[in-house]
Tab-separated table of C-alpha atoms in Angstrom:
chain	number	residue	atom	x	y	z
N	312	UNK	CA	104.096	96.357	111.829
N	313	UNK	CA	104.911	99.874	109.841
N	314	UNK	CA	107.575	97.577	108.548
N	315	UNK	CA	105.607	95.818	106.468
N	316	UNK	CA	103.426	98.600	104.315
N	317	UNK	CA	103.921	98.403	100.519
N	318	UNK	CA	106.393	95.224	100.977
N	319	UNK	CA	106.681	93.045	97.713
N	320	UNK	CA	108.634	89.624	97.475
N	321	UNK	CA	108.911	87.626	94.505
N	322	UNK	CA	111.437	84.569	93.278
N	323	UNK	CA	110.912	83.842	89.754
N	324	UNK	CA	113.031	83.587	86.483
N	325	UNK	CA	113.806	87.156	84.370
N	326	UNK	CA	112.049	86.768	81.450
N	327	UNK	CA	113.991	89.227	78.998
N	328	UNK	CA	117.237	90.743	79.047
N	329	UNK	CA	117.662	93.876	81.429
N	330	UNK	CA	117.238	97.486	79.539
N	331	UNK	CA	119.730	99.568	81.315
N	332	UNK	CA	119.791	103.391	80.360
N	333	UNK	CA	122.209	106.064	81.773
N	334	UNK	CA	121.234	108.551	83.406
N	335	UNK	CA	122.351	112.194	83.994
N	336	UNK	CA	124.732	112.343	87.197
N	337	UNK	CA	126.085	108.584	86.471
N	338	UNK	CA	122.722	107.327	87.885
N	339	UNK	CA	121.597	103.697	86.331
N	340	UNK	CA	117.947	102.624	86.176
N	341	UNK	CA	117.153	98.910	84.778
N	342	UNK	CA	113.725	97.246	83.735
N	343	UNK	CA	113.324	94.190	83.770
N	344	UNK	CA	110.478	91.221	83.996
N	345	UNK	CA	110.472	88.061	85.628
N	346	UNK	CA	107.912	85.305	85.694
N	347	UNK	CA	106.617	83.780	88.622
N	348	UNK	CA	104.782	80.347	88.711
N	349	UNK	CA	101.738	79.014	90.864
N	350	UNK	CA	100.803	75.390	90.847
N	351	UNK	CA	98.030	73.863	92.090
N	352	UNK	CA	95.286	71.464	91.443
N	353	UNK	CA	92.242	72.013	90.319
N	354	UNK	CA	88.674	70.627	91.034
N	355	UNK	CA	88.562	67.841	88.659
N	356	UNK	CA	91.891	66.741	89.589
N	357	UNK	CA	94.292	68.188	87.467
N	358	UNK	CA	97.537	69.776	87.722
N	359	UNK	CA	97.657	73.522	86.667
N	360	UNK	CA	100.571	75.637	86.473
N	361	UNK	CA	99.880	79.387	86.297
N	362	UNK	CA	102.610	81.930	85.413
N	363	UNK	CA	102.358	85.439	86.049
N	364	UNK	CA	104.583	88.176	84.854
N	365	UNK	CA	105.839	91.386	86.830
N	366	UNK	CA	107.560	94.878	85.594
N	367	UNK	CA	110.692	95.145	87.802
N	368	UNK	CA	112.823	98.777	88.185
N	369	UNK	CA	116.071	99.000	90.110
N	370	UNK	CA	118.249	102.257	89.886
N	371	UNK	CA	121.527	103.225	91.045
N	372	UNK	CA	123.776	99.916	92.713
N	373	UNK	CA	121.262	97.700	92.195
N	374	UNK	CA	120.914	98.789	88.681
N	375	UNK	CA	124.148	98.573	88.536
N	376	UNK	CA	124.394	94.777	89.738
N	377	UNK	CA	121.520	94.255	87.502
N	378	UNK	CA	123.780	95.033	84.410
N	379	UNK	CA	126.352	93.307	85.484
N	380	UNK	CA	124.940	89.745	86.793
N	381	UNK	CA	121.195	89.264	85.227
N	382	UNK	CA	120.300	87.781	82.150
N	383	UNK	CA	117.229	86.206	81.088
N	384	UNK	CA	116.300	83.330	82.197
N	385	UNK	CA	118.345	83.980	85.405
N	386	UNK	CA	116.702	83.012	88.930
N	387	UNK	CA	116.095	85.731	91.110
N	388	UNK	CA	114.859	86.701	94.437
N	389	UNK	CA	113.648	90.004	95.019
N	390	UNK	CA	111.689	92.871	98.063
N	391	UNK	CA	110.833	96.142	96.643
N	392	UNK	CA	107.434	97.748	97.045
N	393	UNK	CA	104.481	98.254	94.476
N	394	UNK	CA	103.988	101.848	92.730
N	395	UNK	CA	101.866	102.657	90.006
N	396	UNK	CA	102.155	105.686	87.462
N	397	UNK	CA	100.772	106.815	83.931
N	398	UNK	CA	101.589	108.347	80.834
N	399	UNK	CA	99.999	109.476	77.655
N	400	UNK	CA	101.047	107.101	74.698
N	401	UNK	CA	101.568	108.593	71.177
N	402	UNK	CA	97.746	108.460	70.349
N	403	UNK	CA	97.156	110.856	73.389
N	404	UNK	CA	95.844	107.337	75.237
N	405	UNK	CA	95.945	107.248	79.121
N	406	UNK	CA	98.355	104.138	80.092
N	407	UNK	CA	98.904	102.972	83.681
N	408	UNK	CA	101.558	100.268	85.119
N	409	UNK	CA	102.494	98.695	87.926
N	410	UNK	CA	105.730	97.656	88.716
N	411	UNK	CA	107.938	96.694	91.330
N	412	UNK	CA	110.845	98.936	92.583
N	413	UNK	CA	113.265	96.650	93.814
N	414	UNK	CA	115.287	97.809	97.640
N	415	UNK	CA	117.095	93.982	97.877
N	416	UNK	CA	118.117	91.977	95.163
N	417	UNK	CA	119.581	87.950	95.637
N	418	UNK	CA	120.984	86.396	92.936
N	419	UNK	CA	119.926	82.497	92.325
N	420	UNK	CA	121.736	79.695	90.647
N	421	UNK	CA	124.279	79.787	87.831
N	422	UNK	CA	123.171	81.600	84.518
């Protein structure tokens, strides 16, 4: 079961093209969203689709095959595991995020 701690999967479609930045050593790191979609119906009958979007991260290879292969719109399958952090924007405001840091990557359909 200690397998399993902190374990994210998600299959959705990347909703923006991939920001890639260099960094020092040669190391890659690539953000990224992707939208994921629920449907279901609801008590009075009717069909409901909800989308939710998630903050991906991938560094080195898989930042790498990021650049290389995704795009938006682009159908992909990801496992990573959930972190949080926080910064200070430029008004000295406390921001948090949560994102996904992705350890397996699958590529889906043609794009």
């Amino acid at each position: 079961m200690s397998t399993l701690r902190n374990k994210v999967q998600l299959v959705g479609n990347v909703g923006n093209d991939p920001e890639i930045k260099n960094l020092e050593g040669g190391k890659k790191l690539a953000n990224l969203i992707i939208a994921t979609n629920d449907r279901y119906t609801n008590d009075k009958g009717e069909k409901v689709e909800q989308t939710e979007w998630h903050r991906l991260v991938a560094w080195g290879k898989t930042a790498e095959v990021v650049e290389k292969y995704v795009v938006k719109g682009r159908g992909i399958a990801i496992e990573g595991k959930l972190t949080h952090r926080s910064y200070d924007d430029k008004n000295g405001e406390k921001r948090f995020i949560t994102e996904v840091v992705i350890t397996e990557l699958l590529l889906l359909g043609n794009k």
